[in-house]
Short mmCIF file of C-alpha atoms in Angstrom, two decimals:
data_model
loop_
_atom_site.label_atom_id
_atom_site.label_comp_id
_atom_site.label_asym_id
_atom_site.label_seq_id
_atom_site.Cartn_x
_atom_site.Cartn_y
_atom_site.Cartn_z
CA UNK A 13 -72.45 18.22 -7.98
CA UNK A 14 -68.75 17.97 -7.42
CA UNK A 15 -66.59 21.01 -7.88
CA UNK A 16 -69.32 23.59 -7.19
CA UNK A 17 -68.91 23.70 -3.46
CA UNK A 18 -67.14 21.91 -0.65
CA UNK A 19 -68.84 18.63 0.16
CA UNK A 20 -69.42 17.35 3.64
CA UNK A 21 -69.56 13.82 4.98
CA UNK A 22 -73.36 13.84 4.59
CA UNK A 23 -72.94 14.73 0.92
CA UNK A 24 -70.53 11.83 0.30
CA UNK A 25 -72.85 9.46 2.17
CA UNK A 26 -75.74 10.62 0.01
CA UNK A 27 -73.70 10.11 -3.15
CA UNK A 28 -72.77 6.58 -2.11
CA UNK A 29 -76.41 5.77 -1.35
CA UNK A 30 -77.40 7.21 -4.67
CA UNK A 31 -74.65 5.65 -6.86
CA UNK A 32 -73.63 2.49 -4.97
CA UNK A 33 -74.49 0.15 -7.78
CA UNK A 34 -72.08 1.97 -10.14
CA UNK A 35 -69.21 1.07 -7.76
CA UNK A 36 -70.31 -2.46 -6.95
CA UNK A 37 -70.81 -3.69 -10.50
CA UNK A 38 -67.17 -3.05 -11.74
CA UNK A 39 -65.82 -4.35 -8.42
CA UNK A 40 -67.59 -7.65 -9.07
CA UNK A 41 -66.94 -7.92 -12.79
CA UNK A 42 -63.24 -7.03 -12.97
CA UNK A 43 -62.04 -9.79 -10.55
CA UNK A 44 -63.76 -12.34 -12.70
CA UNK A 45 -62.16 -10.85 -15.77
CA UNK A 46 -58.65 -10.78 -14.26
CA UNK A 47 -59.04 -14.31 -12.96
CA UNK A 48 -59.81 -15.43 -16.47
CA UNK A 49 -56.82 -13.52 -17.82
CA UNK A 50 -54.51 -15.24 -15.29
CA UNK A 51 -55.26 -18.55 -17.02
CA UNK A 52 -54.14 -17.08 -20.32
CA UNK A 53 -50.77 -15.83 -19.04
CA UNK A 54 -47.77 -18.11 -19.53
CA UNK A 55 -46.64 -19.48 -16.14
CA UNK A 56 -43.15 -18.75 -14.81
CA UNK A 57 -41.21 -21.22 -12.66
CA UNK A 58 -38.28 -20.05 -10.52
CA UNK A 59 -35.48 -22.40 -9.46
CA UNK A 60 -33.13 -21.10 -6.78
CA UNK A 61 -29.98 -22.23 -4.99
CA UNK A 62 -27.89 -20.90 -2.15
CA UNK A 63 -24.15 -20.49 -2.51
CA UNK A 64 -22.10 -19.78 0.61
CA UNK A 65 -18.66 -18.24 0.62
CA UNK A 66 -16.27 -20.32 2.67
CA UNK A 67 -13.46 -18.37 4.21
CA UNK A 68 -9.81 -19.33 3.93
CA UNK A 69 -9.04 -22.52 5.81
CA UNK A 70 -5.49 -21.48 6.79
CA UNK A 71 -5.41 -18.59 9.31
CA UNK A 72 -4.50 -15.21 7.92
CA UNK A 73 -1.66 -14.93 10.42
CA UNK A 74 0.15 -17.72 8.53
CA UNK A 75 -0.79 -17.02 4.93
CA UNK A 76 -2.17 -13.72 3.77
CA UNK A 77 -4.89 -13.99 1.11
CA UNK A 78 -3.78 -12.76 -2.28
CA UNK A 79 -7.25 -11.71 -3.47
CA UNK A 80 -8.66 -9.11 -1.09
CA UNK A 81 -11.28 -7.59 -3.36
CA UNK A 82 -14.72 -7.08 -1.85
CA UNK A 83 -17.13 -9.97 -2.42
CA UNK A 84 -19.84 -7.72 -3.84
CA UNK A 85 -17.44 -6.26 -6.38
CA UNK A 86 -16.18 -9.71 -7.36
CA UNK A 87 -19.74 -10.98 -7.68
CA UNK A 88 -20.61 -8.06 -9.95
CA UNK A 89 -17.51 -8.74 -12.05
CA UNK A 90 -18.23 -12.46 -12.30
CA UNK A 91 -21.85 -11.75 -13.13
CA UNK A 92 -20.82 -9.55 -16.05
CA UNK A 93 -18.44 -12.26 -17.28
CA UNK A 94 -20.98 -15.06 -16.93
CA UNK A 95 -23.74 -13.03 -18.57
CA UNK A 96 -21.56 -12.33 -21.56
CA UNK A 97 -22.65 -13.60 -24.94
CA UNK A 98 -19.87 -16.21 -25.09
CA UNK A 99 -21.16 -17.82 -21.89
CA UNK A 100 -24.93 -17.42 -22.38
CA UNK A 101 -25.20 -18.56 -25.99
CA UNK A 102 -23.91 -22.13 -25.34
CA UNK A 103 -26.48 -22.50 -22.54
CA UNK A 104 -29.28 -21.30 -24.83
CA UNK A 105 -28.25 -23.73 -27.53
CA UNK A 106 -27.81 -26.63 -25.11
CA UNK A 107 -31.25 -26.27 -23.48
CA UNK A 108 -32.97 -24.79 -26.57
CA UNK A 109 -34.25 -21.81 -24.62
CA UNK A 110 -36.99 -19.88 -26.41
CA UNK A 111 -36.54 -22.25 -29.31
CA UNK A 112 -40.25 -22.38 -30.15
CA UNK A 113 -40.47 -18.61 -30.55
CA UNK A 114 -39.22 -16.61 -33.50
CA UNK A 115 -36.86 -14.54 -31.41
CA UNK A 116 -33.39 -13.74 -32.68
CA UNK A 117 -30.34 -14.92 -30.76
CA UNK A 118 -29.75 -11.43 -29.38
CA UNK A 119 -33.32 -11.26 -28.05
CA UNK A 120 -32.97 -14.74 -26.57
CA UNK A 121 -29.74 -13.72 -24.84
CA UNK A 122 -31.39 -10.58 -23.44
CA UNK A 123 -34.35 -12.65 -22.21
CA UNK A 124 -32.05 -15.12 -20.43
CA UNK A 125 -30.11 -12.27 -18.83
CA UNK A 126 -33.33 -10.79 -17.48
CA UNK A 127 -34.40 -14.11 -16.02
CA UNK A 128 -31.14 -14.58 -14.07
CA UNK A 129 -31.12 -13.02 -10.62
CA UNK A 130 -28.11 -12.82 -8.29
CA UNK A 131 -29.03 -11.65 -4.81
CA UNK A 132 -26.25 -11.40 -2.19
CA UNK A 133 -27.05 -12.07 1.44
CA UNK A 134 -25.57 -10.02 4.24
CA UNK A 135 -23.83 -11.73 7.13
CA UNK A 136 -25.50 -11.39 10.51
CA UNK A 137 -22.22 -10.51 12.24
CA UNK A 138 -18.49 -10.80 12.00
CA UNK A 139 -18.73 -14.59 12.42
CA UNK A 140 -21.44 -14.94 9.80
CA UNK A 141 -20.67 -16.54 6.48
CA UNK A 142 -21.81 -14.40 3.54
CA UNK A 143 -23.17 -15.86 0.37
CA UNK A 144 -25.67 -15.22 -2.38
CA UNK A 145 -28.72 -16.69 -4.08
CA UNK A 146 -28.82 -17.65 -7.73
CA UNK A 147 -32.22 -18.01 -9.32
CA UNK A 148 -33.51 -18.50 -12.83
CA UNK A 149 -37.07 -18.35 -14.05
CA UNK A 150 -38.43 -20.20 -17.06
CA UNK A 151 -41.72 -21.37 -18.45
CA UNK A 152 -40.77 -24.95 -17.60
CA UNK A 153 -39.83 -26.15 -14.11
CA UNK A 154 -37.22 -28.65 -15.30
CA UNK A 155 -35.59 -26.11 -17.59
CA UNK A 156 -35.42 -23.58 -14.77
CA UNK A 157 -33.68 -26.14 -12.55
CA UNK A 158 -31.14 -27.19 -15.20
CA UNK A 159 -30.26 -23.64 -16.23
CA UNK A 160 -29.95 -22.56 -12.60
CA UNK A 161 -27.57 -25.47 -11.95
CA UNK A 162 -25.53 -24.58 -15.02
CA UNK A 163 -25.19 -20.95 -13.95
CA UNK A 164 -24.22 -22.02 -10.44
CA UNK A 165 -21.46 -24.23 -11.85
CA UNK A 166 -20.22 -21.28 -13.90
CA UNK A 167 -20.02 -19.12 -10.79
CA UNK A 168 -18.08 -21.77 -8.83
CA UNK A 169 -15.60 -22.48 -11.63
CA UNK A 170 -15.24 -18.79 -12.49
CA UNK A 171 -14.45 -17.94 -8.87
CA UNK A 172 -11.77 -20.65 -8.68
CA UNK A 173 -10.13 -19.70 -11.97
CA UNK A 174 -10.38 -15.99 -11.21
CA UNK A 175 -8.71 -16.34 -7.82
CA UNK A 176 -6.00 -18.62 -9.23
CA UNK A 177 -5.33 -16.24 -12.11
CA UNK A 178 -5.19 -13.27 -9.73
CA UNK A 179 -2.75 -15.08 -7.45
CA UNK A 180 -0.52 -16.14 -10.35
CA UNK A 181 -0.64 -12.68 -11.85
CA UNK A 182 0.33 -11.15 -8.52
CA UNK A 183 3.23 -13.59 -8.15
CA UNK A 184 4.48 -12.91 -11.68
CA UNK A 185 4.31 -9.17 -11.13
CA UNK A 186 6.20 -9.43 -7.85
CA UNK A 187 8.86 -11.63 -9.47
CA UNK A 188 9.46 -9.02 -12.16
CA UNK A 189 9.61 -6.27 -9.55
CA UNK A 190 11.95 -8.37 -7.42
CA UNK A 191 14.35 -8.94 -10.33
CA UNK A 192 14.47 -5.23 -11.01
CA UNK A 193 14.99 -4.47 -7.32
CA UNK A 194 17.81 -7.05 -7.15
CA UNK A 195 19.56 -5.42 -10.12
CA UNK A 196 19.38 -2.03 -8.43
CA UNK A 197 20.59 -3.51 -5.15
CA UNK A 198 23.57 -5.10 -6.92
CA UNK A 199 24.47 -1.73 -8.38
CA UNK A 200 24.29 -0.17 -4.95
CA UNK A 201 26.46 -2.98 -3.53
CA UNK A 202 29.10 -2.42 -6.21
CA UNK A 203 29.06 1.33 -5.66
CA UNK A 204 29.40 0.90 -1.90
CA UNK A 205 32.26 -1.61 -2.28
CA UNK A 206 34.16 0.71 -4.64
CA UNK A 207 33.69 3.61 -2.27
CA UNK A 208 34.89 1.61 0.72
CA UNK A 209 37.92 0.43 -1.23
CA UNK A 210 38.71 3.94 -2.43
CA UNK A 211 38.31 5.64 0.94
CA UNK A 212 39.60 2.89 3.21
CA UNK A 213 40.72 4.34 6.53
CA UNK A 214 38.53 7.45 6.08
CA UNK A 215 35.16 5.84 6.61
CA UNK A 216 32.94 6.57 9.57
CA UNK A 217 33.98 4.63 12.68
CA UNK A 218 37.69 4.76 11.87
CA UNK A 219 38.37 8.17 13.42
CA UNK A 220 39.55 6.68 16.71
CA UNK A 221 41.80 4.21 14.92
CA UNK A 222 43.37 7.00 12.87
CA UNK A 223 43.94 9.12 15.95
CA UNK A 224 45.55 6.20 17.78
CA UNK A 225 47.76 5.43 14.81
CA UNK A 226 48.75 9.11 14.54
CA UNK A 227 49.67 9.17 18.22
CA UNK A 228 51.69 5.97 17.82
CA UNK A 229 53.51 7.30 14.78
CA UNK A 230 54.34 10.54 16.57
CA UNK A 231 55.78 8.50 19.40
CA UNK A 232 57.76 6.42 16.93
CA UNK A 233 58.97 9.61 15.23
CA UNK A 234 60.17 11.00 18.55
CA UNK A 235 61.94 7.76 19.30
CA UNK A 236 63.55 7.72 15.85
CA UNK A 237 64.62 11.36 16.25
CA UNK A 238 66.18 10.64 19.60
CA UNK A 239 67.89 7.53 18.25
CA UNK A 240 69.18 9.53 15.31
CA UNK A 241 70.50 12.18 17.66
CA UNK A 242 72.26 9.56 19.72
CA UNK A 243 73.76 8.04 16.57
CA UNK A 244 74.92 11.48 15.50
CA UNK A 245 76.56 11.86 18.90
CA UNK A 246 78.10 8.45 18.61
CA UNK A 247 79.34 9.28 15.17
CA UNK A 248 80.92 12.48 16.41
CA UNK A 249 82.41 10.64 19.29
CA UNK A 250 83.70 7.86 17.08
CA UNK A 251 85.12 10.37 14.66
CA UNK A 252 86.81 12.15 17.50
CA UNK A 253 88.18 8.92 18.87
CA UNK A 254 89.32 7.91 15.42
CA UNK A 255 90.98 11.23 14.91
CA UNK A 256 92.64 10.90 18.28
CA UNK A 257 93.80 7.37 17.56
CA UNK A 258 94.98 8.41 14.13
CA UNK A 259 96.83 11.33 15.60
CA UNK A 260 98.31 9.10 18.30
CA UNK A 261 99.34 6.64 15.65
CA UNK A 262 100.90 9.41 13.59
CA UNK A 263 102.63 10.85 16.63
CA UNK A 264 103.92 7.41 17.54
CA UNK A 265 105.29 7.15 14.07
CA UNK A 266 106.56 10.72 13.77
CA UNK A 267 106.84 11.42 17.51
CA UNK A 268 104.46 14.48 17.34
CA UNK A 269 100.89 15.04 18.49
CA UNK A 270 98.01 15.61 16.00
CA UNK A 271 96.57 18.96 17.14
CA UNK A 272 94.13 19.11 14.25
CA UNK A 273 92.44 15.90 15.38
CA UNK A 274 92.30 17.14 18.92
CA UNK A 275 90.73 20.37 17.74
CA UNK A 276 88.18 18.44 15.70
CA UNK A 277 87.36 16.25 18.63
CA UNK A 278 87.09 19.29 20.83
CA UNK A 279 84.68 20.95 18.42
CA UNK A 280 82.64 17.80 18.30
CA UNK A 281 82.51 17.53 22.07
CA UNK A 282 81.53 21.18 22.35
CA UNK A 283 78.73 20.62 19.86
CA UNK A 284 77.52 17.63 21.83
CA UNK A 285 77.64 19.60 25.03
CA UNK A 286 75.54 22.38 23.51
CA UNK A 287 73.03 19.92 22.20
CA UNK A 288 72.78 18.01 25.46
CA UNK A 289 72.58 21.06 27.71
CA UNK A 290 69.72 22.34 25.52
CA UNK A 291 67.64 19.26 26.38
CA UNK A 292 68.98 17.95 29.66
CA UNK A 293 70.14 19.30 32.96
CA UNK A 294 73.73 19.53 34.09
CA UNK A 295 73.38 16.41 36.17
CA UNK A 296 72.50 14.27 33.19
CA UNK A 297 75.18 11.52 32.79
CA UNK A 298 75.85 12.30 29.13
CA UNK A 299 76.40 15.96 29.94
CA UNK A 300 78.79 15.09 32.72
CA UNK A 301 80.65 12.64 30.46
CA UNK A 302 81.00 15.13 27.60
CA UNK A 303 82.26 17.84 29.91
CA UNK A 304 84.75 15.46 31.41
CA UNK A 305 86.02 14.52 27.93
CA UNK A 306 86.28 18.20 26.99
CA UNK A 307 88.28 18.89 30.11
CA UNK A 308 90.64 15.96 29.49
CA UNK A 309 91.05 16.89 25.81
CA UNK A 310 91.87 20.47 26.58
CA UNK A 311 94.42 19.29 29.11
CA UNK A 312 96.01 17.08 26.47
CA UNK A 313 96.00 19.89 23.91
CA UNK A 314 97.65 22.19 26.43
CA UNK A 315 100.45 19.67 27.02
CA UNK A 316 100.81 18.67 23.36
CA UNK A 317 103.81 19.92 21.28
CA UNK A 318 103.46 21.82 18.03
CA UNK A 319 101.29 19.89 15.65
CA UNK A 320 102.81 18.09 12.77
CA UNK A 321 101.38 17.82 9.34
CA UNK A 322 97.81 16.42 9.68
CA UNK A 323 96.75 13.18 7.96
CA UNK A 324 93.28 12.15 6.74
CA UNK A 325 91.20 10.00 9.14
CA UNK A 326 88.63 8.89 6.66
CA UNK A 327 90.93 7.10 4.39
CA UNK A 328 91.83 3.63 5.59
CA UNK A 329 95.48 2.77 5.59
CA UNK A 330 97.28 -0.48 5.63
CA UNK A 331 99.36 0.81 8.47
CA UNK A 332 96.33 1.40 10.74
CA UNK A 333 96.47 -0.25 14.09
CA UNK A 334 93.82 -2.67 15.29
CA UNK A 335 92.11 -0.07 17.44
CA UNK A 336 91.93 2.35 14.52
CA UNK A 337 90.43 -0.33 12.34
CA UNK A 338 87.84 -1.10 15.00
CA UNK A 339 86.99 2.58 15.30
CA UNK A 340 86.61 2.84 11.56
CA UNK A 341 84.29 -0.20 11.57
CA UNK A 342 82.25 1.26 14.41
CA UNK A 343 82.06 4.56 12.58
CA UNK A 344 80.76 2.88 9.46
CA UNK A 345 78.18 0.99 11.51
CA UNK A 346 77.09 4.22 13.11
CA UNK A 347 76.82 5.90 9.72
CA UNK A 348 74.72 3.03 8.42
CA UNK A 349 72.54 3.28 11.50
CA UNK A 350 72.12 6.99 10.88
CA UNK A 351 71.09 6.31 7.30
CA UNK A 352 68.59 3.68 8.44
CA UNK A 353 67.18 5.94 11.12
CA UNK A 354 66.78 8.77 8.64
CA UNK A 355 64.99 6.38 6.31
CA UNK A 356 62.73 5.26 9.15
CA UNK A 357 62.12 8.85 10.12
CA UNK A 358 61.11 9.76 6.57
CA UNK A 359 58.79 6.75 6.38
CA UNK A 360 57.16 7.61 9.67
CA UNK A 361 56.71 11.22 8.62
CA UNK A 362 55.09 10.03 5.40
CA UNK A 363 52.70 7.84 7.36
CA UNK A 364 51.91 10.73 9.68
CA UNK A 365 51.05 12.92 6.72
CA UNK A 366 48.83 10.15 5.32
CA UNK A 367 46.90 9.77 8.57
CA UNK A 368 46.60 13.52 8.97
CA UNK A 369 45.13 13.63 5.47
CA UNK A 370 42.68 10.90 6.39
CA UNK A 371 41.56 12.76 9.49
CA UNK A 372 41.19 16.05 7.62
CA UNK A 373 39.15 14.49 4.77
CA UNK A 374 36.93 12.39 7.06
CA UNK A 375 33.95 14.85 7.21
CA UNK A 376 33.63 15.07 3.42
CA UNK A 377 34.00 11.30 3.05
CA UNK A 378 31.40 10.74 5.73
CA UNK A 379 28.91 12.93 3.87
CA UNK A 380 29.40 10.95 0.66
CA UNK A 381 29.29 7.69 2.56
CA UNK A 382 26.02 8.71 4.21
CA UNK A 383 24.40 9.35 0.81
CA UNK A 384 25.62 6.04 -0.59
CA UNK A 385 24.58 4.04 2.46
CA UNK A 386 21.16 5.74 2.51
CA UNK A 387 20.52 4.75 -1.11
CA UNK A 388 21.83 1.27 -0.38
CA UNK A 389 19.61 0.91 2.71
CA UNK A 390 16.56 2.08 0.72
CA UNK A 391 17.30 -0.41 -2.06
CA UNK A 392 17.89 -3.17 0.49
CA UNK A 393 14.63 -2.45 2.33
CA UNK A 394 12.67 -2.33 -0.92
CA UNK A 395 14.20 -5.62 -1.99
CA UNK A 396 13.44 -7.25 1.38
CA UNK A 397 9.83 -6.05 1.26
CA UNK A 398 9.35 -7.36 -2.25
CA UNK A 399 10.99 -10.66 -1.33
CA UNK A 400 8.65 -11.05 1.63
CA UNK A 401 5.61 -10.17 -0.47
CA UNK A 402 6.64 -12.56 -3.21
CA UNK A 403 7.02 -15.40 -0.72
CA UNK A 404 3.57 -14.62 0.65
CA UNK A 405 2.19 -14.47 -2.89
CA UNK A 406 3.70 -17.86 -3.67
CA UNK A 407 2.11 -19.36 -0.60
CA UNK A 408 -1.19 -17.69 -1.52
CA UNK A 409 -1.00 -19.09 -5.05
CA UNK A 410 -0.29 -22.58 -3.74
CA UNK A 411 -3.18 -22.13 -1.32
CA UNK A 412 -5.54 -21.25 -4.16
CA UNK A 413 -4.34 -24.19 -6.26
CA UNK A 414 -5.00 -26.52 -3.35
CA UNK A 415 -8.47 -24.91 -2.97
CA UNK A 416 -7.71 -24.03 0.63
CA UNK A 417 -8.51 -20.35 0.16
CA UNK A 418 -11.85 -18.63 -0.09
CA UNK A 419 -14.24 -20.57 -2.33
CA UNK A 420 -17.90 -20.96 -3.16
CA UNK A 421 -19.83 -23.84 -1.68
CA UNK A 422 -23.23 -24.82 -3.06
CA UNK A 423 -25.35 -25.49 -0.02
CA UNK A 424 -28.39 -26.79 -1.88
CA UNK A 425 -28.75 -27.95 -5.42
CA UNK A 426 -31.21 -25.93 -7.50
CA UNK A 427 -34.73 -26.94 -6.55
CA UNK A 428 -37.38 -28.22 -8.92
CA UNK A 429 -40.29 -25.76 -8.49
CA UNK A 430 -43.62 -27.48 -7.94
CA UNK A 431 -45.81 -24.47 -8.63
CA UNK A 432 -45.35 -21.41 -10.81
CA UNK A 433 -44.46 -18.17 -9.13
CA UNK A 434 -46.30 -16.24 -11.81
CA UNK A 435 -49.15 -15.59 -12.32
CA UNK A 436 -50.47 -15.41 -8.75
CA UNK A 437 -54.22 -15.68 -9.28
CA UNK A 438 -55.08 -14.30 -5.87
CA UNK A 439 -53.11 -11.20 -6.73
CA UNK A 440 -54.91 -11.00 -10.05
CA UNK A 441 -58.33 -11.26 -8.29
CA UNK A 442 -57.39 -8.64 -5.69
CA UNK A 443 -56.03 -6.41 -8.41
CA UNK A 444 -59.25 -6.76 -10.37
CA UNK A 445 -61.31 -5.98 -7.29
CA UNK A 446 -59.28 -2.88 -6.49
CA UNK A 447 -59.32 -1.84 -10.11
CA UNK A 448 -63.14 -2.26 -10.18
CA UNK A 449 -63.51 -0.09 -7.09
CA UNK A 450 -61.30 2.59 -8.57
CA UNK A 451 -63.17 2.44 -11.87
CA UNK A 452 -66.56 2.67 -10.11
CA UNK A 453 -65.45 5.61 -8.00
CA UNK A 454 -64.10 7.34 -11.10
CA UNK A 455 -67.41 6.86 -12.92
CA UNK A 456 -69.39 8.13 -9.93
CA UNK A 457 -67.11 11.14 -9.66
CA UNK A 458 -67.57 11.91 -13.35
CA UNK A 459 -71.36 11.58 -13.14
CA UNK A 460 -71.55 13.77 -10.07
CA UNK A 461 -69.33 16.36 -11.69
CA UNK A 462 -71.66 16.60 -14.69
CA UNK A 463 -74.86 16.47 -12.56
CA UNK A 464 -76.44 19.93 -12.03
CA UNK A 465 -79.42 18.84 -9.94
CA UNK A 466 -80.24 20.92 -6.81
CA UNK A 467 -80.72 18.62 -3.88
CA UNK A 468 -80.22 20.72 -0.76
CA UNK A 469 -80.39 24.25 0.54
CA UNK A 470 -76.59 24.52 0.38
CA UNK A 471 -76.83 23.81 -3.35
CA UNK A 472 -79.26 26.75 -3.66
CA UNK A 473 -76.95 29.02 -1.71
CA UNK A 474 -74.05 27.87 -3.84
CA UNK A 475 -75.96 28.65 -7.06
CA UNK A 476 -77.75 31.91 -6.18
CA UNK A 477 -75.12 33.54 -4.00
CA UNK A 478 -78.02 35.49 -2.33
CA UNK A 479 -78.83 35.94 1.34
CA UNK A 480 -81.78 33.97 2.73
CA UNK A 481 -84.48 35.92 4.53
CA UNK A 482 -86.59 33.00 5.62
CA UNK A 483 -86.89 29.27 5.41
CA UNK A 484 -90.33 27.73 5.05
CA UNK A 485 -90.57 24.20 6.23
CA UNK A 486 -92.45 21.52 4.33
CA UNK A 487 -95.65 20.70 6.15
CA UNK A 488 -97.69 18.85 3.56
CA UNK A 489 -97.67 15.24 2.62
CA UNK A 490 -94.94 14.08 0.43
CA UNK A 491 -95.99 13.51 -3.08
CA UNK A 492 -96.02 9.88 -3.94
CA UNK A 493 -94.06 9.01 -6.94
CA UNK A 494 -95.93 8.05 -9.97
CA UNK A 495 -95.76 4.32 -10.34
CA UNK A 496 -94.29 3.20 -13.53
CA UNK A 497 -94.36 -0.06 -15.27
CA UNK A 498 -90.57 -0.39 -15.43
CA UNK A 499 -88.19 0.91 -12.73
CA UNK A 500 -84.66 1.16 -14.03
CA UNK A 501 -81.92 1.52 -11.48
CA UNK A 502 -80.04 3.84 -13.83
CA UNK A 503 -82.92 6.43 -14.06
CA UNK A 504 -82.39 9.36 -11.79
CA UNK A 505 -85.40 10.17 -9.63
CA UNK A 506 -86.28 13.79 -8.90
CA UNK A 507 -85.18 14.80 -5.44
CA UNK A 508 -87.83 17.48 -4.99
CA UNK A 509 -91.25 17.97 -6.46
CA UNK A 510 -91.91 21.16 -8.35
CA UNK A 511 -94.57 22.33 -5.87
CA UNK A 512 -92.81 21.26 -2.74
CA UNK A 513 -89.66 23.24 -2.69
CA UNK A 514 -88.56 23.55 0.92
CA UNK A 515 -86.86 26.86 0.44
CA UNK A 516 -88.12 30.16 -0.82
CA UNK A 517 -85.63 32.75 -1.80
CA UNK A 518 -87.09 36.19 -1.29
CA UNK A 519 -84.03 38.18 -1.80
CA UNK A 520 -84.08 41.28 -3.94
#
């Protein structure tokens, strides 16, 4: 009487004693039935092999591996490629898989894909060698072994070709990038060379040289100025001497003194004295000499007679004495020296202006040079990095071609299964037994749920919902059941006789 009240352990025990045969019969029949079914199911044989992943034989410190993709991801990618129609269909046709059935090629391909299992194994530690299992199940043991071996060969060859293709692709990509980087670096080299040629002497690091050259040129300019001044003095002196000699020559010819020449010489000596006293002290030898000449000239001019008609000193004459000719030659040499010194002075001043311009424009040139060199350094570093990577990629590609990199190693050839892995008859029998128990319990539960028989005082309380005033115990002899000719185990026997109810409900 399930569902009418809460049952206790005694109630369940009573139900089991009352319905035990309903549970036992399915539990005995269903294992026999499932065992028979297991002989009707088509057996499945599984062939399996272990493939280990050998690490690169050359240390990574010498040659970096080109393919660094995770093994699980590469296995998944290779699995998708190997399970493609173009790879599976030739295997189906070669081994005539599912050839006796009326399956289409698409269904046969799907069936083969389902029967292939790739199970990676995890390494125990950092020194462990990872790998994976490849298994294939078929209705025939020999077919399972052959197909498993074929799939294993596909994995090994696919891994080798995939790694080689990846390495070659990486090398080709780096070569293209390196060519582009070299072109950009050449442009930067040309730009830097043109800039250095254009702004030679104004580049960073040449400031000290420019300052030294400017100091040297200033010194040379001072020296040239002083030399020019001395030549000017010499010229004045030579002119004065020439005028004096010319006047003396004229006076010797005409017997008179040339006062004009003496006056010119005097003016020249006065000019020299003023110039020298402005730069030197009175004790300077040149100052003393000029003053002495002035004093002697003035004494001569004071003693000289009235001047005669002056003659030109610049015009050579055939009547000039030897001393006059020498003075004229010295005067011309001095004049040429003055011209040369003025030319040198102008050249030095031009160089000074050039170096001053360099020094003034150095900050702006340095800013431009910094930008150009920064771009050039970036291009150079990028090119060097690419060149290093390409060399490593070439070594990695050669490593893959020599099969010295990471590869798959088949530890054991696919085994020939001796017994089918499916069906497992013990599992079938246990499943049938458990199914029989569940079925029997379900039937008992259903029968008890539909049974309305009153078998205990708690059933009465559950039905009447009335309080009990008294309970009268059963004191008489139990009525013997009426013997019957046939006793069926399925017939429910009355729990209580009509005249021997143990409880009397006297409620209002």
